[in-house]
Structure formats: structure tokens, C-alpha cells
Coordinates of C-alpha atoms in Angstrom, one line a residue:
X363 CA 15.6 -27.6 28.2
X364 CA 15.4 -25.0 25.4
X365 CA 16.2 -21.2 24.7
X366 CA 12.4 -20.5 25.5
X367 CA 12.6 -22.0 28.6
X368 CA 15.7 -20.9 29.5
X369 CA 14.2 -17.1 29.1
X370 CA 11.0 -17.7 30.8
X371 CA 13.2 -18.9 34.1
X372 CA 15.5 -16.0 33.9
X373 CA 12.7 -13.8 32.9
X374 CA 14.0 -12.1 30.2
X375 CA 13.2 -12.2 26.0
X376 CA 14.5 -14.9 24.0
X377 CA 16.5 -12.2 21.8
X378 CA 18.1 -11.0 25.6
X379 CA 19.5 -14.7 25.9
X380 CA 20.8 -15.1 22.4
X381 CA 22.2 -11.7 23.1
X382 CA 24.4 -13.5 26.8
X383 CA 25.7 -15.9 24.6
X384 CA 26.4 -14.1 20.8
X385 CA 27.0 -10.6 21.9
X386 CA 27.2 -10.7 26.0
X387 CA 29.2 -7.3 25.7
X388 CA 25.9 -6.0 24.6
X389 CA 24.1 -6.7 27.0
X390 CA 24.1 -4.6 31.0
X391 CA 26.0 -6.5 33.1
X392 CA 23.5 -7.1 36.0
X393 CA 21.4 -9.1 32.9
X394 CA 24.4 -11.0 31.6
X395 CA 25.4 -12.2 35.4
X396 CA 21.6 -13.6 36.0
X397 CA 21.3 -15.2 32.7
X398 CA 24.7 -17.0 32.7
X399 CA 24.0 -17.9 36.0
X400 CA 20.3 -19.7 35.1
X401 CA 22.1 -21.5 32.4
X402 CA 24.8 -22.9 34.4
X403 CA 22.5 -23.8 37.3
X404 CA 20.4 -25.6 34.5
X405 CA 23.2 -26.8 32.7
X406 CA 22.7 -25.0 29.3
X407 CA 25.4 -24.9 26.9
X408 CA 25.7 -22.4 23.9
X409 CA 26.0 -25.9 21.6
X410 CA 23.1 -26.5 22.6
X411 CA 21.6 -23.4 22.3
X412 CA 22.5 -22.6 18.9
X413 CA 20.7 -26.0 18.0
X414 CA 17.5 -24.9 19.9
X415 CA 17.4 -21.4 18.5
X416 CA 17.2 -22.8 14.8
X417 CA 14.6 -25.1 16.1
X418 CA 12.7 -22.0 17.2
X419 CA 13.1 -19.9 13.9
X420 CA 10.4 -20.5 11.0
X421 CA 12.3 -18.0 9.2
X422 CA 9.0 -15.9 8.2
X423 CA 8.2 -12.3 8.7
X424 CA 5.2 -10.5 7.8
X425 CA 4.7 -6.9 6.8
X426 CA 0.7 -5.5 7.6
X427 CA 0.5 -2.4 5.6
X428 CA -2.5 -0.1 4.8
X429 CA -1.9 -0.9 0.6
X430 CA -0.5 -1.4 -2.4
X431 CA -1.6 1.3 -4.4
X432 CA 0.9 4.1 -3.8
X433 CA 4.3 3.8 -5.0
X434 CA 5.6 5.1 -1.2
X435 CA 4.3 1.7 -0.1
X436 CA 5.5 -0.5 -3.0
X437 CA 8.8 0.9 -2.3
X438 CA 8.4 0.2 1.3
X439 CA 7.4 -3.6 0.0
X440 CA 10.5 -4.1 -2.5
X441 CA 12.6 -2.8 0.3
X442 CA 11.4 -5.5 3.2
X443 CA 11.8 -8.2 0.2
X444 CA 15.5 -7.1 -0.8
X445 CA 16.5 -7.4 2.8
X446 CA 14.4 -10.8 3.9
X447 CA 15.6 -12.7 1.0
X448 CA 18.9 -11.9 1.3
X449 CA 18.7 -13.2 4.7
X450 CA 16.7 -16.4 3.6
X451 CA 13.2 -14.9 5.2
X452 CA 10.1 -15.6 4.0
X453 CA 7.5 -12.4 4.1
X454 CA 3.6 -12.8 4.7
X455 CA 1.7 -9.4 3.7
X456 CA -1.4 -8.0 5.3
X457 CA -3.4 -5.8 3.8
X458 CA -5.3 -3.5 6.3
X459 CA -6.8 -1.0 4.6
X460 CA -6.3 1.0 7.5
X461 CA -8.9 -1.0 9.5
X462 CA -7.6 -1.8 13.2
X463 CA -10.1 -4.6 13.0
X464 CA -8.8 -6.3 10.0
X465 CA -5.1 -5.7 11.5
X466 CA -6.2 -7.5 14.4
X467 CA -7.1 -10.3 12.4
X468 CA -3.9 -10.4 10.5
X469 CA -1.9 -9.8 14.0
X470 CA -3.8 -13.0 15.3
X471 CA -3.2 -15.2 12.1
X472 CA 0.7 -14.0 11.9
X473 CA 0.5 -15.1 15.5
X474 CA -0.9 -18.4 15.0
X475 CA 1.4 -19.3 11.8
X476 CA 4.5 -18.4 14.4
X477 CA 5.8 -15.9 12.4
X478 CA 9.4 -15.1 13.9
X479 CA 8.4 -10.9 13.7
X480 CA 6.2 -8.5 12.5
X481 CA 6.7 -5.4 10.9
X482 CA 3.6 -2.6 10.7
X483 CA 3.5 0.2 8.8
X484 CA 0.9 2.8 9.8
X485 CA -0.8 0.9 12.5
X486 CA -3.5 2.0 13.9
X487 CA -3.8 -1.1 16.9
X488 CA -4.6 -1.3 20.1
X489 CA -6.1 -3.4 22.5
X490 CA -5.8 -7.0 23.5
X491 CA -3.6 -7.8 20.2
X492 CA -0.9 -5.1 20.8
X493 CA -0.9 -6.5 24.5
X494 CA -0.5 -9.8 23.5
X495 CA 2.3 -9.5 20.7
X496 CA 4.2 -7.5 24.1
X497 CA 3.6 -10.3 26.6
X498 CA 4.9 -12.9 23.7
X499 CA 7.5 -10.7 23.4
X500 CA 7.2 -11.1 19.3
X501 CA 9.8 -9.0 17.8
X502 CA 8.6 -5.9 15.8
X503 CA 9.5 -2.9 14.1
X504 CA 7.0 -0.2 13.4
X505 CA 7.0 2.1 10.4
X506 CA 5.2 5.5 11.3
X507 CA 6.0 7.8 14.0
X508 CA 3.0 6.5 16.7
X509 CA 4.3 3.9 18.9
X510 CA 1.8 1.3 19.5
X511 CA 3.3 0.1 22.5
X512 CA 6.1 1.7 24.3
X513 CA 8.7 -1.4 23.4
X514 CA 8.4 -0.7 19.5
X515 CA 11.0 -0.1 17.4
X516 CA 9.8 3.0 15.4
X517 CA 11.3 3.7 11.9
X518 CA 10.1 6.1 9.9
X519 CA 10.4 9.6 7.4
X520 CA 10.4 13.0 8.9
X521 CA 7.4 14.5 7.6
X522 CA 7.4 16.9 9.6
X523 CA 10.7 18.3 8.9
X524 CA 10.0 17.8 4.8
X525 CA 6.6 19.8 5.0
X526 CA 8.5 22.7 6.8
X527 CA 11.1 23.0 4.3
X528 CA 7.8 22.7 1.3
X529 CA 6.1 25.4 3.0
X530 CA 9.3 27.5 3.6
X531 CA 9.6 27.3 -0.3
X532 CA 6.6 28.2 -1.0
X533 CA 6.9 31.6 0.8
X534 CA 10.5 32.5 -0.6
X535 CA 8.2 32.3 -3.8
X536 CA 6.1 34.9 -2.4
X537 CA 3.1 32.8 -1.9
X538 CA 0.8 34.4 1.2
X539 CA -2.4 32.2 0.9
X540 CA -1.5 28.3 1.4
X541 CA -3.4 25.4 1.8
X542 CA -2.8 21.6 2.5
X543 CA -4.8 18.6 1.7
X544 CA -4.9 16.1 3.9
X545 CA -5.1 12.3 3.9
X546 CA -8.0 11.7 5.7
X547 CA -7.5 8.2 6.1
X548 CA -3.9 9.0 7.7
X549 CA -4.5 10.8 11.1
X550 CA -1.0 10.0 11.8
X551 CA 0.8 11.6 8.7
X552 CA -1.4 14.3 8.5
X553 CA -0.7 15.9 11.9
X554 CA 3.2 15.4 11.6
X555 CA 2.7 17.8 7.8
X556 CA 0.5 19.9 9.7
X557 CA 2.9 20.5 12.6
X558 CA 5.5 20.9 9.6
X559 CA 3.8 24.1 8.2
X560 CA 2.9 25.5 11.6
X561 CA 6.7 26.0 12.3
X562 CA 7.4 27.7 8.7
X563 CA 4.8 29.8 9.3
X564 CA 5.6 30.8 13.0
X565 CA 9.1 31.1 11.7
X566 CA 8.3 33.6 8.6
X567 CA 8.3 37.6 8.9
X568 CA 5.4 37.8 6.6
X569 CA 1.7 37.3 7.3
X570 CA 0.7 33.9 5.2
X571 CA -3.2 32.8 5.5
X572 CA -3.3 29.1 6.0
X573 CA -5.8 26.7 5.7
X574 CA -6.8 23.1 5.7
X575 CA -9.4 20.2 4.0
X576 CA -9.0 16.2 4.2
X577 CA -9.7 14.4 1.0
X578 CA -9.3 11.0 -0.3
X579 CA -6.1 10.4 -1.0
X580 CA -6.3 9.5 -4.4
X581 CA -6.5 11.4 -8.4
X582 CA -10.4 11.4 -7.7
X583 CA -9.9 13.0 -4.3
X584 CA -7.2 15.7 -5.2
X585 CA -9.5 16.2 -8.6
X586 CA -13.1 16.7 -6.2
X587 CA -11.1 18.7 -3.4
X588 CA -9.7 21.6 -6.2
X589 CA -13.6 21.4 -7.9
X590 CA -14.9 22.1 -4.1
X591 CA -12.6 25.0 -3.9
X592 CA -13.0 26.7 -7.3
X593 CA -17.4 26.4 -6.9
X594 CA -17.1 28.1 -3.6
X595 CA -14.6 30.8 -4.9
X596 CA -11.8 29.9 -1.8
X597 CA -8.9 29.0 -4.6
X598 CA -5.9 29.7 -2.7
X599 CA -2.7 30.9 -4.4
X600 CA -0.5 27.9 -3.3
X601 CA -1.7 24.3 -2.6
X602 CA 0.2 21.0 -0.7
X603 CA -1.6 17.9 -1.9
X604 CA -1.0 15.0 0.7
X605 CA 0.3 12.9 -2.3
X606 CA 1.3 12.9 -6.1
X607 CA -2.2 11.1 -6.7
X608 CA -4.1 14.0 -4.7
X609 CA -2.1 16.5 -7.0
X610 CA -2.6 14.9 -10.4
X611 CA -5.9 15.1 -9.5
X612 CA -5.8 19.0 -8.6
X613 CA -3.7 19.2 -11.7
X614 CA -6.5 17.8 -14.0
X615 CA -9.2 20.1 -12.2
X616 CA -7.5 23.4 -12.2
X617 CA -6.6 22.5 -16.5
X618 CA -10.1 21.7 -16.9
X619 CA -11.6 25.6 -15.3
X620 CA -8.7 26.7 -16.8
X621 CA -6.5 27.7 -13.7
X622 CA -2.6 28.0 -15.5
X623 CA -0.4 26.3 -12.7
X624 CA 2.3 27.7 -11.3
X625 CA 0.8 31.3 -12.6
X626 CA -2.5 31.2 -10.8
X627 CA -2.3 28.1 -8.4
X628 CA 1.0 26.9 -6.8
X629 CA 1.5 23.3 -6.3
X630 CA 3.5 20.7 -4.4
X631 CA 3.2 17.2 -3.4
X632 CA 4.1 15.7 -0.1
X633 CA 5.1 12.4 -2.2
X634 CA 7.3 12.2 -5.4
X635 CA 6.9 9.3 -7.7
X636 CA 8.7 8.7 -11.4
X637 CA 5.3 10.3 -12.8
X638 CA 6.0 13.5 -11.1
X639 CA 9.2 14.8 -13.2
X640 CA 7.3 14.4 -16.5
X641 CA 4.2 16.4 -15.8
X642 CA 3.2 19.5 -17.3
X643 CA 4.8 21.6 -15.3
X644 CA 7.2 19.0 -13.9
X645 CA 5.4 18.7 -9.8
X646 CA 7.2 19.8 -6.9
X647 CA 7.8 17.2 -4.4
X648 CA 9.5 15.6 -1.4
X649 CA 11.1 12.4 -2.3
X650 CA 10.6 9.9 0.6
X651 CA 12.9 7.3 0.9
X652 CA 10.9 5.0 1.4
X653 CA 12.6 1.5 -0.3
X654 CA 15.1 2.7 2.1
X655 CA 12.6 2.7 4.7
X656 CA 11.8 -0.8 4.3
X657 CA 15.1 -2.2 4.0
X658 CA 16.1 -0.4 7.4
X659 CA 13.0 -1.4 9.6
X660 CA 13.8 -5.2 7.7
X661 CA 17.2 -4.9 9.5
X662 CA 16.1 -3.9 12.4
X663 CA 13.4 -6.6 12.6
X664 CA 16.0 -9.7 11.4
X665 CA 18.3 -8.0 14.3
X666 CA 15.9 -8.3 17.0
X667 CA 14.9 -12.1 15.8
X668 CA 18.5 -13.0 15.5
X669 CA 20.2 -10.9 18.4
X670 CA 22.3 -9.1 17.2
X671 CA 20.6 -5.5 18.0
X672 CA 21.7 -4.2 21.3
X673 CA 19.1 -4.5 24.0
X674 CA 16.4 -5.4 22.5
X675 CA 14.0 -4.8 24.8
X676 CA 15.0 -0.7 24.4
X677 CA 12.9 0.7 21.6
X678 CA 15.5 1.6 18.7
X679 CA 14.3 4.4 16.8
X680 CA 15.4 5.6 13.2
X681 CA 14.4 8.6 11.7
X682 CA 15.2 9.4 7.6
X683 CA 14.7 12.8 6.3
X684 CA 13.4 13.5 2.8
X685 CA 14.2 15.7 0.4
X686 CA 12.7 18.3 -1.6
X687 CA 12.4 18.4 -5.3
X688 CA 12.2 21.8 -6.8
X689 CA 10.6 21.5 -10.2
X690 CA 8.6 23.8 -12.2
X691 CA 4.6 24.0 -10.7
X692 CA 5.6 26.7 -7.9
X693 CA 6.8 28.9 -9.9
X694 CA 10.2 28.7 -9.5
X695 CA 12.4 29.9 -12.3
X696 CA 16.1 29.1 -10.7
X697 CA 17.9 25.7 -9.9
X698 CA 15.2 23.3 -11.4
X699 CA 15.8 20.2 -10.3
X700 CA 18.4 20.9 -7.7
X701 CA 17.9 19.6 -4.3
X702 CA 17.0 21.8 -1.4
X703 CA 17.5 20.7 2.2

């Protein structure tokens, strides 16, 4: 007789009966009674238990993520690491490129090498494999605001909230034609910013004309979005690049038809990065805390294998606001480099 076996009889998680015999005051009382009592009518001791639960654990994790190229997902990595190897977990990576089919494949081999959880940031699965990681009842925590199945753990930053305040700032500076690019490969991210500067702009007096264009999100894509705006004469007088990348690349297009930024084009980023503070001008941003992001959903995951969360089987959500970085490319003369929340 083992913990798995145990759970499957009492019909509960494995994490629900570590949970009975670690942490019982976490767990509802009708739960605790019908556990305890399948482990006395089987004769399970905790002793035991303890020694089947390390048994169980290969003390791996792995982290599926879209890439590596953006420093919001490095952080997200270096974050995940700090965390699993201070708790003596190993961490298998999954590069999706934002392809449900590839994730599916990584789901399947994470699966197969019994990983002890998974964490997914961005995911875009559905199907069979999210179906099957809930009826293994594999722990996971998911990094994005979607929930791919209605048991996940969600952790993520509050875009939404942080392209409100952007585009709020952008019309104290007296900007009255915006426009956003969007990451066109990140549906999910996109809508929460676009959301974001829909309530600015229902909560502003003034009439602002706003409007929208995906692009790559990349220098090449920011630098072949602001070309495709200045040939067809449509320059607006503020712009919100999807990332620093998207805006370097605006950057380098509106020097090279020689648009002056802040005086002719406003811009702002919906990432910040190290890079951003030492442009010319110095890039308005929102900082996304985003090693902090991976650190808190690592936590959450190691909880859940361990049991130590409370109820488990609830989805646990955690929500971490950004902040915006007021630098020089809006036009903004007053408190450079003061925080604004």
C-alpha cells in the first residue's frame, strides 16, 4: 500500500492526502474524516507515508515557455531556477514557440519522464493533453491570465492594469491620437493591453482617436510597423509598442525619416529592460516583474507537489502589478525617473 493508492481509494489527489497527514487543519473537514478513515481501514501510517511519498518524488519540474529571446522570459527562467534549486529541484525547459502542437509534445514527454509538476507560461493547450495532465492530477501552475483548465493555478502580471495607467499618461501629456502595436503572436497579452486602454480612454474627458496593428514582436517588427505607418501618411502622435524590441525598432525607423521622438512621435513600451534607461531619449516603460513572477508560480508549483498549499485542488490565483517608468520619449519634462502608480 502506497500514497497513490491510498488517494485513488479515497478518491482524492495525492497532494489532498499529504495535506490529512502534514497540514490536516488545511484541509475541509468532511475530506480529512474520509481520508483518515481509508487509511485506518487500510492500515496506513504517516511513517509510512512519508517513506512512500519520497519514493513518489523525482524531484524534477519543467517550465514550457514560448522563448528565450526576451528578457521578460529570461527573468521568468532565472526566477523558476532560484526557487527549484534552493529546493533541490531539477527544471526541464520546453521551448514552444507558441505552437500548441509542439507543447503537446513537450506535455507528453514531461509526462513520460514523471516529472513531479509543470509550470506553462503562455499556453495556448487544449485538448486531450490538458485533459490528461487533470485526470493525472499533475500539479501545475500557469503563468498568463487564460486558464487552460479550470483547476489551474494562474499567476501572472496585470497588464491590463499597467496599459491603463501608460495610456492615462499619455493623455495628461496631451496626446489625442494613440496607437498600440500588438504582439501578434500573443492573442492572450494583447487583449488584456487592449482592454487596458479601452478603460483610459472611456475614463478621459477628452476625445483621443485610437487605433490598433499587430506586428512581430521583435526590432524588425516595431522597425517595419513605424515604415508601414509613415508610407501611408497615418503617423500617429503617440505610439505603445508591445515590447522594448517592437520600440527600438520604431525608434530606429522614426531617426531614419527623421521623426524627432518625443517632439513628433510619443513612445512607450509595454516591457522595460536594462537597454531601455540608456536610449536616446531614455524609453518609457512598464517594468514587469517578471523574475518575481517566476519565483512565485515556482512556489506555488513545489507547494502543490509537496502539500503544503491549502486545498490544492482550488485554483490559487496571484496577480502582480507593474509599474510605470516615466523617462524622457513622451515628452515628459517633470519627475524623470519617478515611479507612477
Amino acid at each position: 500500500m502506497n500514497i497513490k493508492r491510498i488517494a485513488e481509494l479515497a478518491g482524492v489527489s495525492v497532494a489532498t492526502v499529504s495535506r490529512v497527514v502534514n497540514h490536516p487543519e488545511r484541509v475541509r473537514d468532511e475530506t480529512r474524516e474520509h481520508v483518515l478513515s481509508v487509511m485506518q481501514q487500510y492500515n496506513f501510517t504517516p511513517n509510512w507515508f512519508a517513506r512512500s511519498l519520497n519514493l513518489e518524488s523525482s524531484n524534477t519540474i519543467a517550465l514550457l515557455i514560448p522563448g528565450i529571446e526576451t528578457d521578460f522570459f529570461q527573468q521568468i527562467i532565472s526566477g523558476v531556477e532560484t526557487v527549484a534549486g534552493n529546493k533541490e529541484y531539477a527544471v526541464l525547459f520546453g521551448q514552444t514557440n507558441n505552437y500548441p502542437t509542439r507543447e503537446a509534445e513537450f506535455v507528453d514527454m514531461m509526462i513520460n519522464r514523471k516529472v513531479d509538476g509543470i509550470i506553462q507560461v503562455n499556453s495556448r493547450l487544449n485538448g486531450e493533453e490538458t485533459l490528461l495532465m487533470q485526470n493525472l492530477e499533475l500539479p501545475r501552475v500557469h503563468i498568463g491570465k487564460n486558464r487552460v483548465c479550470t483547476s489551474d493555478t494562474l499567476c501572472y502580471v496585470d497588464i491590463e492594469e499597467g496599459a491603463r495607467r501608460m495610456t492615462r499618461h499619455l493623455i495628461e501629456l496631451g496626446h489625442k491620437i494613440i496607437m498600440a502595436l500588438f504582439d501578434e503572436a500573443n492573442s492572450n497579452t494583447s487583449e488584456q493591453a487592449f482592454a487596458g486602454i479601452n478603460r483610459a480612454l472611456r475614463d478621459t474627458g477628452h476625445t483621443i482617436i485610437f487605433s490598433s496593428a499587430q506586428a512581430e514582436n521583435s526590432v524588425r517588427g516595431g522597425y517595419l510597423a513605424v515604415q508601414r505607418l509613415i508610407q501611408s501618411k497615418s503617423m500617429p502622435e503617440a505610439l505603445i509598442a508591445a515590447s522594448d524590441l517592437q520600440a527600438i525598432g520604431a525608434m530606429k525607423a522614426a531617426r531614419d525619416a527623421h521623426i524627432n521622438i518625443p517632439d513628433d512621435l510619443a513612445l512607450a513600451s509595454l516591457t522595460d529592460s536594462a537597454v531601455c534607461s540608456v536610449l536616446s531619449p531614455a524609453l518609457t516603460a512598464l517594468e514587469l516583474p517578471s523574475k518575481r513572477l517566476g519565483m512565485a508560480a515556482a512556489r506555488m508549483l513545489i507547494d502543490q507537489i509537496e502539500g503544503t498549499l491549502p486545498y490544492v485542488d482550488m485554483p490559487h490565483d496571484l496577480i502582480l502589478q507593474p509599474k510605470l517608468k516615466i523617462r524622457e520619449s513622451c515628452g515628459n519634462t517633470q519627475d524623470i525617473y519617478e515611479w507612477f502608480d
